[in-house]
Short mmCIF file of C-alpha atoms in Angstrom, two decimals:
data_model
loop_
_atom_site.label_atom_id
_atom_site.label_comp_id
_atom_site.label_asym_id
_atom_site.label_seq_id
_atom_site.Cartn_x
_atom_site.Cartn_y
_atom_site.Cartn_z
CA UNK A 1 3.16 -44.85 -1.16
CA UNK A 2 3.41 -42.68 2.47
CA UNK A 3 4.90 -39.60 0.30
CA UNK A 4 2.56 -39.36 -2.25
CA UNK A 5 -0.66 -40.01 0.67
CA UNK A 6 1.39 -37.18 2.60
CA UNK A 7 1.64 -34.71 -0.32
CA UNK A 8 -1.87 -35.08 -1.02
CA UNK A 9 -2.57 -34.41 2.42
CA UNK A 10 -0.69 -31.43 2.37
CA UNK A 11 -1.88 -29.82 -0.65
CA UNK A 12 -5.60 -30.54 0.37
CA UNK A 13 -4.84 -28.92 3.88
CA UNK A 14 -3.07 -25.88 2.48
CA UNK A 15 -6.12 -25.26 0.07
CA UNK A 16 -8.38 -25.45 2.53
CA UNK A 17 -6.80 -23.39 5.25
CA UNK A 18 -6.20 -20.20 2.85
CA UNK A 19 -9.39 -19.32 1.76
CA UNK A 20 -11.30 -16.28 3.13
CA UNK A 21 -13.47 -16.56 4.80
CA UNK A 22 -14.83 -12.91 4.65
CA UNK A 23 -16.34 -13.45 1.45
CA UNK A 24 -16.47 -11.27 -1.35
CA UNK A 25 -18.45 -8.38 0.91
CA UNK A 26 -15.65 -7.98 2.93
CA UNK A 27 -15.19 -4.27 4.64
CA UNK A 28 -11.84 -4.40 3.39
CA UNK A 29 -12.39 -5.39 -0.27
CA UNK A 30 -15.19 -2.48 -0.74
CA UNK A 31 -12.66 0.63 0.36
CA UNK A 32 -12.85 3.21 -2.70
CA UNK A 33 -11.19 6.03 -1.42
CA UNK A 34 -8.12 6.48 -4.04
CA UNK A 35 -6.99 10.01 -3.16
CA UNK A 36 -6.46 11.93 0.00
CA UNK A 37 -9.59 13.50 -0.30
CA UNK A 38 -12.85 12.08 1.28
CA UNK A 39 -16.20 11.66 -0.22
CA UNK A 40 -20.05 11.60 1.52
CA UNK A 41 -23.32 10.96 0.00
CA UNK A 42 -26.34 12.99 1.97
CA UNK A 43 -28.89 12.79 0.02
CA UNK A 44 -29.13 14.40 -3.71
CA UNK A 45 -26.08 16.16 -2.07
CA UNK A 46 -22.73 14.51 -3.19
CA UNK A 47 -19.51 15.43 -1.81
CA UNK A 48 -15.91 14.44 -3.62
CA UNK A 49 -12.10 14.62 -2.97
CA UNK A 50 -13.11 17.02 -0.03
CA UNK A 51 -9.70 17.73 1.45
CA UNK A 52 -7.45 21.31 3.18
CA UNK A 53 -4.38 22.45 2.01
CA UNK A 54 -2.81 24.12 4.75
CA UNK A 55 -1.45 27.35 3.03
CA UNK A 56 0.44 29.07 6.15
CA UNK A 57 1.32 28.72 9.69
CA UNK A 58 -2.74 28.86 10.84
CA UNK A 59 -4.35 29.20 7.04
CA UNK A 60 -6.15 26.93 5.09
CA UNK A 61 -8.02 26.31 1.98
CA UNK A 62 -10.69 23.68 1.06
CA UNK A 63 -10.20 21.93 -1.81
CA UNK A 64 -13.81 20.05 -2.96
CA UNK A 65 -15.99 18.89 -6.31
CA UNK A 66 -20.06 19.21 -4.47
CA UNK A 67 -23.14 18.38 -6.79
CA UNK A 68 -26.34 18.81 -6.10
CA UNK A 69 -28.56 15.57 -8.35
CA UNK A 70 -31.64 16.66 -6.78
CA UNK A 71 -34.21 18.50 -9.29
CA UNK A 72 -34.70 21.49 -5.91
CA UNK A 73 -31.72 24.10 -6.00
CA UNK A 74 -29.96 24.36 -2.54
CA UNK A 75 -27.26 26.73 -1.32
CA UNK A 76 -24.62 26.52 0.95
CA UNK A 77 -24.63 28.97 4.05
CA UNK A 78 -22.18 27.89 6.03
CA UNK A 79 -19.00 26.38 5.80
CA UNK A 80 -16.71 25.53 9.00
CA UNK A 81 -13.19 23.72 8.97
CA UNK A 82 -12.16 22.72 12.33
CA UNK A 83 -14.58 24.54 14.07
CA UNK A 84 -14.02 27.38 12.39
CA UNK A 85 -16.21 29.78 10.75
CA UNK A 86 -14.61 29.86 6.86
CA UNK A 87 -14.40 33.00 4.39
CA UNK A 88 -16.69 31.34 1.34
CA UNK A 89 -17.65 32.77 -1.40
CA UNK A 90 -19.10 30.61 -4.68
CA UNK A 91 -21.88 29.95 -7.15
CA UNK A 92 -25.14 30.47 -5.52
CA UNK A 93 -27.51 28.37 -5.95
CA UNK A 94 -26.29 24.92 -6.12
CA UNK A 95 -28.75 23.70 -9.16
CA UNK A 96 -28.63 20.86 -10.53
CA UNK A 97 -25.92 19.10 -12.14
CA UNK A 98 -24.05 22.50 -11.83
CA UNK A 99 -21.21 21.17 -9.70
CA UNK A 100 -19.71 24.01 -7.00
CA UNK A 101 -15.79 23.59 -7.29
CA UNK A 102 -13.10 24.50 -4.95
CA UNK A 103 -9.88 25.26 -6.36
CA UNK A 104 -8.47 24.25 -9.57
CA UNK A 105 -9.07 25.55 -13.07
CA UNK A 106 -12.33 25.49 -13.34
CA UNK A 107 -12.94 26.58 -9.54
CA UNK A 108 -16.30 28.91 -9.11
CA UNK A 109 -16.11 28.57 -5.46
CA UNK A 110 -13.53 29.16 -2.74
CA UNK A 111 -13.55 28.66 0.98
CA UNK A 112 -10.88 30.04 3.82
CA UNK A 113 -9.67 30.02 7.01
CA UNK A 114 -7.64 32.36 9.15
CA UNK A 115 -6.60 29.98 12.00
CA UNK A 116 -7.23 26.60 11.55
CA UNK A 117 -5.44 24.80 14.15
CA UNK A 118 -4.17 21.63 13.18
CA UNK A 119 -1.39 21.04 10.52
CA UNK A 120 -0.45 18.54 7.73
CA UNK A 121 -1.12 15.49 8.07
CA UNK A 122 -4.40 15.91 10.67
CA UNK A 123 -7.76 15.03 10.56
CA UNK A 124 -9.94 17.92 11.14
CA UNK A 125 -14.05 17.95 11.11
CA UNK A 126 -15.42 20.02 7.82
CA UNK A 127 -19.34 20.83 8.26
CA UNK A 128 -20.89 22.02 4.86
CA UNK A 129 -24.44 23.70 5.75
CA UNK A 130 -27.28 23.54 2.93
CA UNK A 131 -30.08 25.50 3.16
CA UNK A 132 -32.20 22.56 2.48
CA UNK A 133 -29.88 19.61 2.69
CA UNK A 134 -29.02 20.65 6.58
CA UNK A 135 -25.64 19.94 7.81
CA UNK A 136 -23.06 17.41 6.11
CA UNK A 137 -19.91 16.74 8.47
CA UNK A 138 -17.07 14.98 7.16
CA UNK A 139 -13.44 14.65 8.32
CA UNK A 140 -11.17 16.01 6.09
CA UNK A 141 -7.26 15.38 5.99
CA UNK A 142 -4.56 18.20 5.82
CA UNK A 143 -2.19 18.41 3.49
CA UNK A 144 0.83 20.28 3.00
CA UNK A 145 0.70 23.49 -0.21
CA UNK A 146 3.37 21.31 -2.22
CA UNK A 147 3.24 19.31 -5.34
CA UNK A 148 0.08 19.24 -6.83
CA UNK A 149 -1.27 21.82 -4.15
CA UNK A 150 1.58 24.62 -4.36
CA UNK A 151 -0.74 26.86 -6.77
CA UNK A 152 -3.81 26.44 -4.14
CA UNK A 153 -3.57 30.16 -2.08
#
């Protein structure tokens, strides 16, 4: 009769003391980065996978997916990587639902830097300036120009 009061005990206790109690809003449950590449909302302005592949000993390239879902046009002016001023050239305007894409096979944009400063595997601050939209910082990770970067130049 003890044992099977104690095992009840136990199994009551154990449910009880394993629940969380976070809740199902919990910072860590809502994370939705997936790839290496970060993402920011500003706005009608949306910003995806924005990442660098380091492509030398000081040069880099951004790799990004940016959208403008606003019915105004905008246009990038200024993009800096680490401080940075980058080479950019890319489809002016940004209209709408016309994304502006860095690198890839459908790329229409491209952005560069000479000497970048940091290395694989960093953190460095990107800032994306729209002529409407105003300034969009983000911090971008490096990555190294191998695997499914080692056609980015």
């Amino acid at each position: 009769m003890i044992s099977r009061r104690l095992i009840l005990a136990l199994v009551s206790a154990a449910l009880l003391l394993t629940s969380c109690a976070a809740g199902g809003q919990a910072p860590t449950r809502n994370i939705k980065q997936v790839t290496d590449g970060v993402d920011k909302d500003a706005g009608e302005i949306k910003i995806r996978n924005l990442l660098i592949v380091s492509t030398g000993a000081t040069t880099a390239t951004l790799v990004a997916y940016i959208v403008n879902q606003g019915e105004e046009s905008d246009e990038v002016t200024e993009i800096t990587m680490n401080g940075q001023k980058s080479e950019f050239s890319g489809a002016q305007p940004l209209l709408t639902n016309k994304p502006m894409i860095f690198e890839g096979e459908a790329a229409n944009a491209k952005a560069t830097v000479i000497a970048l400063g940091a290395g694989p595997g960093n953190r460095v601050p990107v800032i994306i300036t729209f002529a409407k939209a105003g300034k969009i910082q983000l911090d971008a990770l490096i990555v190294e120009n191998s695997g499914i970067y080692s056609s980015i130049l």
